[in-house]
């Protein structure tokens, strides 16, 4: 018996009724649809004409889809989320993949809904609430397809009552880089062998509070908030709207195939001031924006600059960096200060923690311990030195010893140092020879 050829193998003169839908939105039912065959790599599946895919318009449709169901806090947030969705279809083109973090201080802020909408737009979504590290290791290294991990209620994993969860934290951190692997002992007969498991995967999280610094610095952070009375969104109905998201997902996958060669190995131009880790985080998203064209390259760079600055302002700096930054304010141009005056100025800062460190004000021993972890320009630990004061000598610190650490660890100083939290009249004056003077 002769088998009738499939529509995709017929000559170009076959009638439209015999052809599979050219637009994925027209083929949303049934796993046997040609579009689903294309997802599975079937060679006779009908693919859209690459020239017919307008990347900028497609990303605009994805943005509209998000706007229907979620009130994100800023325009930059919509841009970042859309670009993150698109980049998951091009993961192997990049050296790293940023984590997307929907975070808020209170429940009911749309975090879970943001994660849910993303789940309809990314390849192989895997909801990972309470998933064990072992399960995630296996899932990421499956031959059947790398998942996009969607981790809701991340505060139950890394929150103050959740413990350290170092194994899971290590997986999320290592999976940020394409070369990331995790080594595990695997039984082969009676022998235990060490095997590397690839852990490179896109990850989006949602939760209350904040994240461990190592994950936070690898993330695009969306600070969610409760909707205001004048902010209205459409109710998301899974049975109705999930197929719409899947249709957009399939179109994103097809568009990704048309720009893969352009995106692979691209090094997009970064906005001024975005470098190091933030540049690693945003590089894939800007590459996607450049490939899409239209106004996306400009919008992406504006969003990048805005969200990187917001993340820097909101990052909970380590105690040491906070101390260095406040010391720079306290010195305010002085070349040396006695320890007693430094401590008085630090503990007098209204919004600083130095008046209550473990239940008591910061003391000279604690100050010395924290500063000794940093080094001078000569690579020597920062220590208190003698300062001549009147006819006596007191212990204190020199700005020259601190200056290298200030440059390396502290954020840029404000334009006018006179706006510091410590009033100038509370700071000691310096004499012509640079020695701190005392007042009666």
Short mmCIF file of C-alpha atoms in Angstrom, two decimals:
data_model
loop_
_atom_site.label_atom_id
_atom_site.label_comp_id
_atom_site.label_asym_id
_atom_site.label_seq_id
_atom_site.Cartn_x
_atom_site.Cartn_y
_atom_site.Cartn_z
CA UNK A 1 0.00 0.00 0.00
CA UNK A 2 1.32 3.39 -0.99
CA UNK A 3 1.58 6.01 1.77
CA UNK A 4 0.20 9.44 0.98
CA UNK A 5 2.98 12.05 1.31
CA UNK A 6 2.69 14.62 4.10
CA UNK A 7 1.78 18.21 3.17
CA UNK A 8 5.30 19.43 3.96
CA UNK A 9 6.75 17.16 1.27
CA UNK A 10 4.39 18.17 -1.53
CA UNK A 11 5.36 20.56 -4.27
CA UNK A 12 5.04 24.31 -3.76
CA UNK A 13 1.80 24.24 -5.74
CA UNK A 14 -0.16 22.34 -3.12
CA UNK A 15 -3.34 24.08 -1.93
CA UNK A 16 -3.39 26.08 1.30
CA UNK A 17 -5.96 23.70 2.82
CA UNK A 18 -3.39 20.92 2.78
CA UNK A 19 -0.64 23.02 4.39
CA UNK A 20 -0.01 23.36 8.09
CA UNK A 21 -0.77 26.78 9.57
CA UNK A 22 2.02 29.23 8.84
CA UNK A 23 1.37 31.12 12.08
CA UNK A 24 1.78 29.22 15.34
CA UNK A 25 -1.20 30.99 16.86
CA UNK A 26 -3.33 29.05 14.35
CA UNK A 27 -2.07 25.72 15.64
CA UNK A 28 -2.67 25.60 19.36
CA UNK A 29 -4.55 22.34 19.70
CA UNK A 30 -3.24 18.82 19.97
CA UNK A 31 0.30 17.48 20.28
CA UNK A 32 0.17 16.21 16.69
CA UNK A 33 -0.01 19.72 15.20
CA UNK A 34 2.87 20.57 12.84
CA UNK A 35 4.06 23.29 15.21
CA UNK A 36 4.47 20.73 18.00
CA UNK A 37 6.29 18.52 15.55
CA UNK A 38 8.65 21.40 14.88
CA UNK A 39 9.30 21.71 18.62
CA UNK A 40 10.28 18.03 18.64
CA UNK A 41 12.64 18.37 15.67
CA UNK A 42 10.55 16.51 13.07
CA UNK A 43 12.11 17.34 9.71
CA UNK A 44 8.90 17.49 7.67
CA UNK A 45 7.27 20.01 9.99
CA UNK A 46 6.23 23.29 8.41
CA UNK A 47 8.38 26.20 9.61
CA UNK A 48 7.52 29.88 9.19
CA UNK A 49 9.42 31.95 6.70
CA UNK A 50 12.33 33.49 8.69
CA UNK A 51 11.94 36.75 6.79
CA UNK A 52 8.34 37.00 8.01
CA UNK A 53 9.24 37.17 11.72
CA UNK A 54 9.47 40.73 13.03
CA UNK A 55 11.42 40.36 16.27
CA UNK A 56 10.60 43.83 17.58
CA UNK A 57 6.88 43.33 17.00
CA UNK A 58 7.00 39.87 18.58
CA UNK A 59 8.66 41.18 21.74
CA UNK A 60 6.02 43.92 21.86
CA UNK A 61 3.33 41.22 21.82
CA UNK A 62 5.06 39.40 24.67
CA UNK A 63 5.17 42.68 26.62
CA UNK A 64 1.45 43.22 26.02
CA UNK A 65 0.78 39.71 27.27
CA UNK A 66 2.59 40.48 30.55
CA UNK A 67 0.81 43.82 30.91
CA UNK A 68 -2.59 42.16 30.69
CA UNK A 69 -2.07 40.14 33.85
CA UNK A 70 0.56 41.86 35.98
CA UNK A 71 1.30 45.42 37.10
CA UNK A 72 5.07 45.49 37.20
CA UNK A 73 6.60 48.41 39.11
CA UNK A 74 8.33 50.23 36.23
CA UNK A 75 8.57 50.32 32.46
CA UNK A 76 12.11 49.01 32.83
CA UNK A 77 10.76 45.93 34.60
CA UNK A 78 8.57 45.00 31.61
CA UNK A 79 11.54 45.36 29.26
CA UNK A 80 13.77 43.19 31.44
CA UNK A 81 11.19 40.44 31.89
CA UNK A 82 10.39 40.27 28.16
CA UNK A 83 14.07 40.08 27.22
CA UNK A 84 14.65 37.41 29.86
CA UNK A 85 11.78 35.34 28.42
CA UNK A 86 13.28 35.60 24.94
CA UNK A 87 16.83 34.80 26.04
CA UNK A 88 15.75 31.41 27.45
CA UNK A 89 15.25 30.26 23.85
CA UNK A 90 18.87 31.20 23.01
CA UNK A 91 20.61 29.92 26.12
CA UNK A 92 23.50 28.17 24.39
CA UNK A 93 24.45 31.40 22.59
CA UNK A 94 25.62 32.98 25.85
CA UNK A 95 28.37 32.41 28.39
CA UNK A 96 25.97 33.05 31.25
CA UNK A 97 22.28 33.34 32.02
CA UNK A 98 20.93 35.93 34.48
CA UNK A 99 18.55 34.90 37.22
CA UNK A 100 15.23 36.75 37.21
CA UNK A 101 14.06 37.63 40.73
CA UNK A 102 10.54 38.84 41.59
CA UNK A 103 10.96 40.08 45.17
CA UNK A 104 8.72 42.05 47.51
CA UNK A 105 8.50 42.91 51.23
CA UNK A 106 4.87 41.78 51.54
CA UNK A 107 2.62 39.04 50.13
CA UNK A 108 0.04 39.81 47.47
CA UNK A 109 2.42 41.77 45.25
CA UNK A 110 2.12 39.77 42.03
CA UNK A 111 5.35 37.77 42.36
CA UNK A 112 3.79 34.36 41.76
CA UNK A 113 1.71 35.69 38.87
CA UNK A 114 4.83 37.12 37.24
CA UNK A 115 6.49 33.72 37.54
CA UNK A 116 3.37 32.01 36.20
CA UNK A 117 3.23 34.21 33.09
CA UNK A 118 6.92 33.56 32.45
CA UNK A 119 6.19 29.84 32.69
CA UNK A 120 3.94 30.02 29.63
CA UNK A 121 6.65 31.74 27.55
CA UNK A 122 9.83 29.76 28.26
CA UNK A 123 10.95 26.31 27.05
CA UNK A 124 10.42 23.30 29.33
CA UNK A 125 9.23 25.18 32.44
CA UNK A 126 9.81 23.33 35.71
CA UNK A 127 8.03 24.53 38.85
CA UNK A 128 10.53 23.86 41.61
CA UNK A 129 8.76 24.72 44.87
CA UNK A 130 10.37 22.55 47.58
CA UNK A 131 12.36 20.61 44.98
CA UNK A 132 15.39 18.90 46.49
CA UNK A 133 18.88 19.69 45.20
CA UNK A 134 19.24 16.08 44.01
CA UNK A 135 16.06 16.35 41.94
CA UNK A 136 17.22 19.62 40.38
CA UNK A 137 20.65 18.19 39.57
CA UNK A 138 19.02 15.33 37.71
CA UNK A 139 16.47 17.53 35.96
CA UNK A 140 19.03 20.01 34.63
CA UNK A 141 21.22 17.25 33.24
CA UNK A 142 18.38 15.30 31.59
CA UNK A 143 18.93 14.35 27.96
CA UNK A 144 15.28 15.01 27.17
CA UNK A 145 15.75 18.76 27.40
CA UNK A 146 17.15 21.38 29.77
CA UNK A 147 14.38 22.85 31.95
CA UNK A 148 13.76 26.49 32.75
CA UNK A 149 13.53 26.41 36.55
CA UNK A 150 10.80 28.52 38.15
CA UNK A 151 11.31 28.70 41.91
CA UNK A 152 8.37 30.19 43.83
CA UNK A 153 8.49 30.98 47.57
CA UNK A 154 12.27 31.24 47.45
CA UNK A 155 12.17 32.82 50.92
CA UNK A 156 11.29 29.39 52.34
CA UNK A 157 14.57 28.14 50.89
CA UNK A 158 16.92 30.99 51.80
CA UNK A 159 14.93 33.00 54.34
CA UNK A 160 16.05 33.57 57.95
CA UNK A 161 14.18 30.47 59.18
CA UNK A 162 15.18 28.19 56.31
CA UNK A 163 18.83 27.43 57.09
CA UNK A 164 21.72 27.83 54.71
CA UNK A 165 20.77 25.35 51.95
CA UNK A 166 24.32 25.59 50.65
CA UNK A 167 23.86 22.72 48.18
CA UNK A 168 20.96 24.42 46.43
CA UNK A 169 22.66 27.79 46.55
CA UNK A 170 25.72 26.24 44.92
CA UNK A 171 23.60 24.75 42.13
CA UNK A 172 21.91 28.07 41.35
CA UNK A 173 25.24 29.90 41.43
CA UNK A 174 27.13 27.36 39.30
CA UNK A 175 24.29 27.14 36.79
CA UNK A 176 24.70 30.83 36.02
CA UNK A 177 27.66 30.02 33.76
CA UNK A 178 27.58 27.78 30.69
CA UNK A 179 30.70 25.97 31.89
CA UNK A 180 29.09 25.32 35.27
CA UNK A 181 29.10 21.72 36.48
CA UNK A 182 28.48 20.03 39.81
CA UNK A 183 30.36 16.89 40.81
CA UNK A 184 28.54 13.99 42.41
CA UNK A 185 29.44 10.45 43.45
CA UNK A 186 27.60 7.90 41.33
CA UNK A 187 27.49 4.17 42.01
CA UNK A 188 28.67 2.04 39.08
CA UNK A 189 28.30 -1.54 40.25
CA UNK A 190 30.21 -1.75 43.50
CA UNK A 191 32.32 1.29 42.70
CA UNK A 192 31.66 4.94 43.49
CA UNK A 193 32.82 7.27 40.73
CA UNK A 194 32.85 11.04 40.57
CA UNK A 195 30.85 12.40 37.65
CA UNK A 196 30.27 15.98 36.50
CA UNK A 197 26.66 17.06 36.07
CA UNK A 198 25.99 20.09 33.83
CA UNK A 199 23.93 22.64 35.74
CA UNK A 200 23.67 25.50 33.23
CA UNK A 201 20.00 26.51 33.16
CA UNK A 202 17.77 29.58 33.20
CA UNK A 203 16.28 30.25 36.63
CA UNK A 204 13.53 32.63 37.76
CA UNK A 205 12.60 33.00 41.43
CA UNK A 206 9.89 34.74 43.42
CA UNK A 207 9.73 35.38 47.13
CA UNK A 208 9.53 37.70 50.10
CA UNK A 209 12.48 39.69 51.32
CA UNK A 210 15.87 39.41 49.73
CA UNK A 211 18.28 36.79 48.38
CA UNK A 212 21.75 35.61 49.37
CA UNK A 213 24.33 38.00 47.95
CA UNK A 214 25.85 35.38 45.66
CA UNK A 215 22.51 34.83 43.94
CA UNK A 216 21.42 38.46 44.10
CA UNK A 217 24.50 39.63 42.21
CA UNK A 218 23.64 37.23 39.40
CA UNK A 219 20.06 38.45 39.12
CA UNK A 220 17.87 41.00 37.41
CA UNK A 221 15.80 42.14 40.37
CA UNK A 222 12.17 43.21 39.95
CA UNK A 223 10.95 44.86 43.15
CA UNK A 224 7.29 43.97 43.18
CA UNK A 225 4.63 45.90 45.08
CA UNK A 226 0.93 45.62 45.69
CA UNK A 227 -1.29 47.11 43.03
CA UNK A 228 -2.61 50.59 43.70
CA UNK A 229 -6.40 51.15 43.54
CA UNK A 230 -6.06 52.67 40.07
CA UNK A 231 -3.99 49.76 38.68
CA UNK A 232 -6.14 47.12 37.03
CA UNK A 233 -5.14 43.84 35.44
CA UNK A 234 -6.98 41.03 33.74
CA UNK A 235 -7.62 37.84 35.73
CA UNK A 236 -5.37 35.03 34.48
CA UNK A 237 -7.36 31.88 33.63
CA UNK A 238 -5.04 28.96 32.99
CA UNK A 239 -7.31 27.06 30.61
CA UNK A 240 -7.97 30.16 28.54
CA UNK A 241 -4.73 32.12 28.64
CA UNK A 242 -2.05 29.48 28.93
CA UNK A 243 -2.52 28.43 25.26
CA UNK A 244 -2.05 32.09 24.28
CA UNK A 245 1.26 32.16 26.15
CA UNK A 246 2.30 28.88 24.54
CA UNK A 247 1.60 30.28 21.09
CA UNK A 248 3.88 33.23 21.87
CA UNK A 249 6.46 30.82 23.27
CA UNK A 250 6.49 28.87 19.99
CA UNK A 251 6.89 32.04 17.98
CA UNK A 252 9.75 33.13 20.24
CA UNK A 253 11.42 29.77 19.60
CA UNK A 254 11.05 30.18 15.85
CA UNK A 255 12.36 33.74 15.93
CA UNK A 256 15.28 32.59 18.08
CA UNK A 257 16.22 30.11 15.36
CA UNK A 258 16.41 32.93 12.81
CA UNK A 259 18.76 35.11 14.91
CA UNK A 260 20.85 32.42 16.59
CA UNK A 261 23.89 33.01 14.38
CA UNK A 262 23.77 36.77 15.01
CA UNK A 263 23.37 36.43 18.76
CA UNK A 264 25.93 33.67 19.25
CA UNK A 265 29.16 35.25 20.46
CA UNK A 266 27.78 38.79 20.40
CA UNK A 267 29.23 41.33 22.82
CA UNK A 268 26.67 44.15 23.03
CA UNK A 269 27.65 47.68 23.98
CA UNK A 270 26.94 48.36 27.64
CA UNK A 271 25.54 51.61 29.09
CA UNK A 272 28.06 53.85 30.80
CA UNK A 273 28.97 52.59 34.25
CA UNK A 274 27.71 49.04 33.76
CA UNK A 275 30.62 46.64 34.01
CA UNK A 276 31.90 43.54 35.81
CA UNK A 277 29.10 41.36 37.25
CA UNK A 278 26.18 43.62 36.17
CA UNK A 279 27.55 43.50 32.62
CA UNK A 280 27.63 39.69 32.77
CA UNK A 281 24.02 39.72 33.93
CA UNK A 282 22.76 42.04 31.21
CA UNK A 283 24.87 40.93 28.26
CA UNK A 284 22.42 38.21 27.07
CA UNK A 285 19.43 40.53 27.41
CA UNK A 286 21.03 43.36 25.44
CA UNK A 287 22.11 40.89 22.75
CA UNK A 288 18.49 39.79 22.37
CA UNK A 289 17.35 43.42 22.17
CA UNK A 290 19.91 44.20 19.47
CA UNK A 291 18.76 41.17 17.47
CA UNK A 292 15.12 42.26 17.73
CA UNK A 293 15.80 45.79 16.55
CA UNK A 294 13.21 48.54 16.52
CA UNK A 295 13.25 50.54 19.76
CA UNK A 296 14.33 47.53 21.83
CA UNK A 297 18.09 48.30 21.84
CA UNK A 298 17.42 51.76 23.27
CA UNK A 299 14.76 50.59 25.72
CA UNK A 300 16.97 47.72 26.86
CA UNK A 301 19.91 49.98 27.69
CA UNK A 302 17.70 52.44 29.54
CA UNK A 303 16.22 49.56 31.53
CA UNK A 304 19.68 48.16 32.19
CA UNK A 305 21.01 51.44 33.58
CA UNK A 306 17.90 51.97 35.70
CA UNK A 307 17.71 48.49 37.20
CA UNK A 308 21.46 48.20 37.82
CA UNK A 309 21.38 51.52 39.71
CA UNK A 310 18.31 50.42 41.68
CA UNK A 311 19.96 47.12 42.59
CA UNK A 312 23.09 48.92 43.77
CA UNK A 313 21.04 51.25 45.96
CA UNK A 314 19.04 48.39 47.40
CA UNK A 315 21.82 45.89 47.93
CA UNK A 316 22.48 45.18 51.56
CA UNK A 317 26.20 45.77 51.63
CA UNK A 318 28.36 43.73 53.95
CA UNK A 319 29.10 45.20 57.35
CA UNK A 320 32.68 45.86 56.30
CA UNK A 321 31.76 47.77 53.15
CA UNK A 322 29.16 49.74 55.08
CA UNK A 323 31.81 50.63 57.64
CA UNK A 324 34.29 51.75 54.97
CA UNK A 325 31.65 53.86 53.25
CA UNK A 326 30.62 55.58 56.48
CA UNK A 327 34.26 56.12 57.43
CA UNK A 328 34.78 57.97 54.17
CA UNK A 329 31.90 60.24 55.18
CA UNK A 330 33.34 60.72 58.65
CA UNK A 331 36.80 61.66 57.38
CA UNK A 332 35.28 64.21 54.98
CA UNK A 333 38.71 65.36 53.74
CA UNK A 334 40.66 64.97 56.99
CA UNK A 335 43.94 63.13 56.63
CA UNK A 336 43.82 61.43 60.07
CA UNK A 337 41.36 61.03 62.93
CA UNK A 338 41.62 59.67 66.48
CA UNK A 339 39.70 56.45 67.13
CA UNK A 340 37.54 58.07 69.81
CA UNK A 341 36.30 60.75 67.41
CA UNK A 342 35.70 58.19 64.65
CA UNK A 343 33.55 56.09 66.97
CA UNK A 344 31.62 59.14 68.20
CA UNK A 345 30.84 60.16 64.62
CA UNK A 346 29.87 56.63 63.52
CA UNK A 347 27.54 55.97 66.45
CA UNK A 348 25.96 59.39 65.89
CA UNK A 349 24.76 58.51 62.38
CA UNK A 350 20.98 58.26 62.54
CA UNK A 351 20.46 55.54 59.93
CA UNK A 352 23.67 53.58 60.46
CA UNK A 353 23.92 50.38 62.57
CA UNK A 354 26.97 51.45 64.60
CA UNK A 355 25.08 52.54 67.71
CA UNK A 356 23.76 49.00 68.15
CA UNK A 357 26.11 46.25 66.98
CA UNK A 358 25.15 43.03 68.76
CA UNK A 359 23.42 45.01 71.47
CA UNK A 360 26.07 47.65 72.13
CA UNK A 361 27.77 50.56 70.35
CA UNK A 362 30.68 49.88 68.02
CA UNK A 363 33.92 49.83 70.01
CA UNK A 364 37.58 50.24 69.19
CA UNK A 365 38.21 46.47 69.16
CA UNK A 366 35.37 45.82 66.71
CA UNK A 367 36.50 48.72 64.55
CA UNK A 368 40.03 47.35 64.47
CA UNK A 369 38.84 43.80 63.71
CA UNK A 370 36.69 44.87 60.75
CA UNK A 371 39.28 47.19 59.23
CA UNK A 372 42.12 44.68 59.56
CA UNK A 373 40.32 42.49 57.00
CA UNK A 374 41.11 45.13 54.36
CA UNK A 375 44.54 46.26 53.22
CA UNK A 376 46.34 49.44 52.33
CA UNK A 377 47.74 50.28 48.91
CA UNK A 378 50.94 48.52 50.08
CA UNK A 379 48.93 45.34 50.77
CA UNK A 380 49.26 45.66 54.54
CA UNK A 381 46.28 45.22 56.91
CA UNK A 382 44.65 48.50 57.89
CA UNK A 383 45.58 49.19 61.50
CA UNK A 384 45.35 52.01 64.00
CA UNK A 385 48.49 54.11 64.20
CA UNK A 386 49.81 56.75 66.56
CA UNK A 387 48.55 60.29 66.08
CA UNK A 388 50.21 63.13 67.93
CA UNK A 389 47.59 65.24 69.63
CA UNK A 390 48.73 68.28 71.55
CA UNK A 391 51.49 67.08 73.83
CA UNK A 392 50.33 63.47 73.78
CA UNK A 393 49.81 60.58 71.38
CA UNK A 394 46.54 58.78 70.68
CA UNK A 395 45.57 55.89 68.45
CA UNK A 396 43.72 56.62 65.24
CA UNK A 397 43.48 55.96 61.52
CA UNK A 398 45.00 57.66 58.47
CA UNK A 399 43.04 58.41 55.31
CA UNK A 400 46.06 57.31 53.27
CA UNK A 401 45.67 53.78 54.69
CA UNK A 402 41.95 53.71 53.86
CA UNK A 403 41.97 55.37 50.46
CA UNK A 404 42.73 52.22 48.44
CA UNK A 405 39.91 50.29 50.14
CA UNK A 406 37.51 53.19 49.59
CA UNK A 407 38.28 53.15 45.86
CA UNK A 408 37.92 49.37 45.55
CA UNK A 409 34.88 48.60 47.68
CA UNK A 410 32.74 51.68 48.22
CA UNK A 411 30.15 53.12 45.84
CA UNK A 412 31.04 56.47 44.26
CA UNK A 413 30.74 59.31 46.79
CA UNK A 414 27.84 61.75 46.50
CA UNK A 415 28.45 64.88 44.47
CA UNK A 416 28.60 67.05 47.58
CA UNK A 417 30.20 65.54 50.65
CA UNK A 418 28.62 68.30 52.75
CA UNK A 419 25.36 66.35 52.60
CA UNK A 420 26.82 63.50 54.66
CA UNK A 421 24.93 62.13 57.61
CA UNK A 422 27.55 63.46 60.02
CA UNK A 423 27.37 67.22 60.53
CA UNK A 424 30.64 69.02 59.73
CA UNK A 425 30.63 70.76 63.09
CA UNK A 426 30.86 67.36 64.79
CA UNK A 427 34.03 66.48 62.87
CA UNK A 428 37.48 67.48 64.10
CA UNK A 429 39.37 70.15 62.28
CA UNK A 430 42.87 69.59 60.96
CA UNK A 431 45.79 71.90 61.57
CA UNK A 432 48.25 73.00 58.96
CA UNK A 433 50.42 69.96 59.60
CA UNK A 434 47.42 67.63 59.19
CA UNK A 435 47.24 66.59 62.85
CA UNK A 436 43.72 66.46 64.28
CA UNK A 437 43.09 69.21 66.80
CA UNK A 438 40.87 68.90 69.81
CA UNK A 439 38.46 71.42 71.18
CA UNK A 440 37.96 72.32 74.77
#
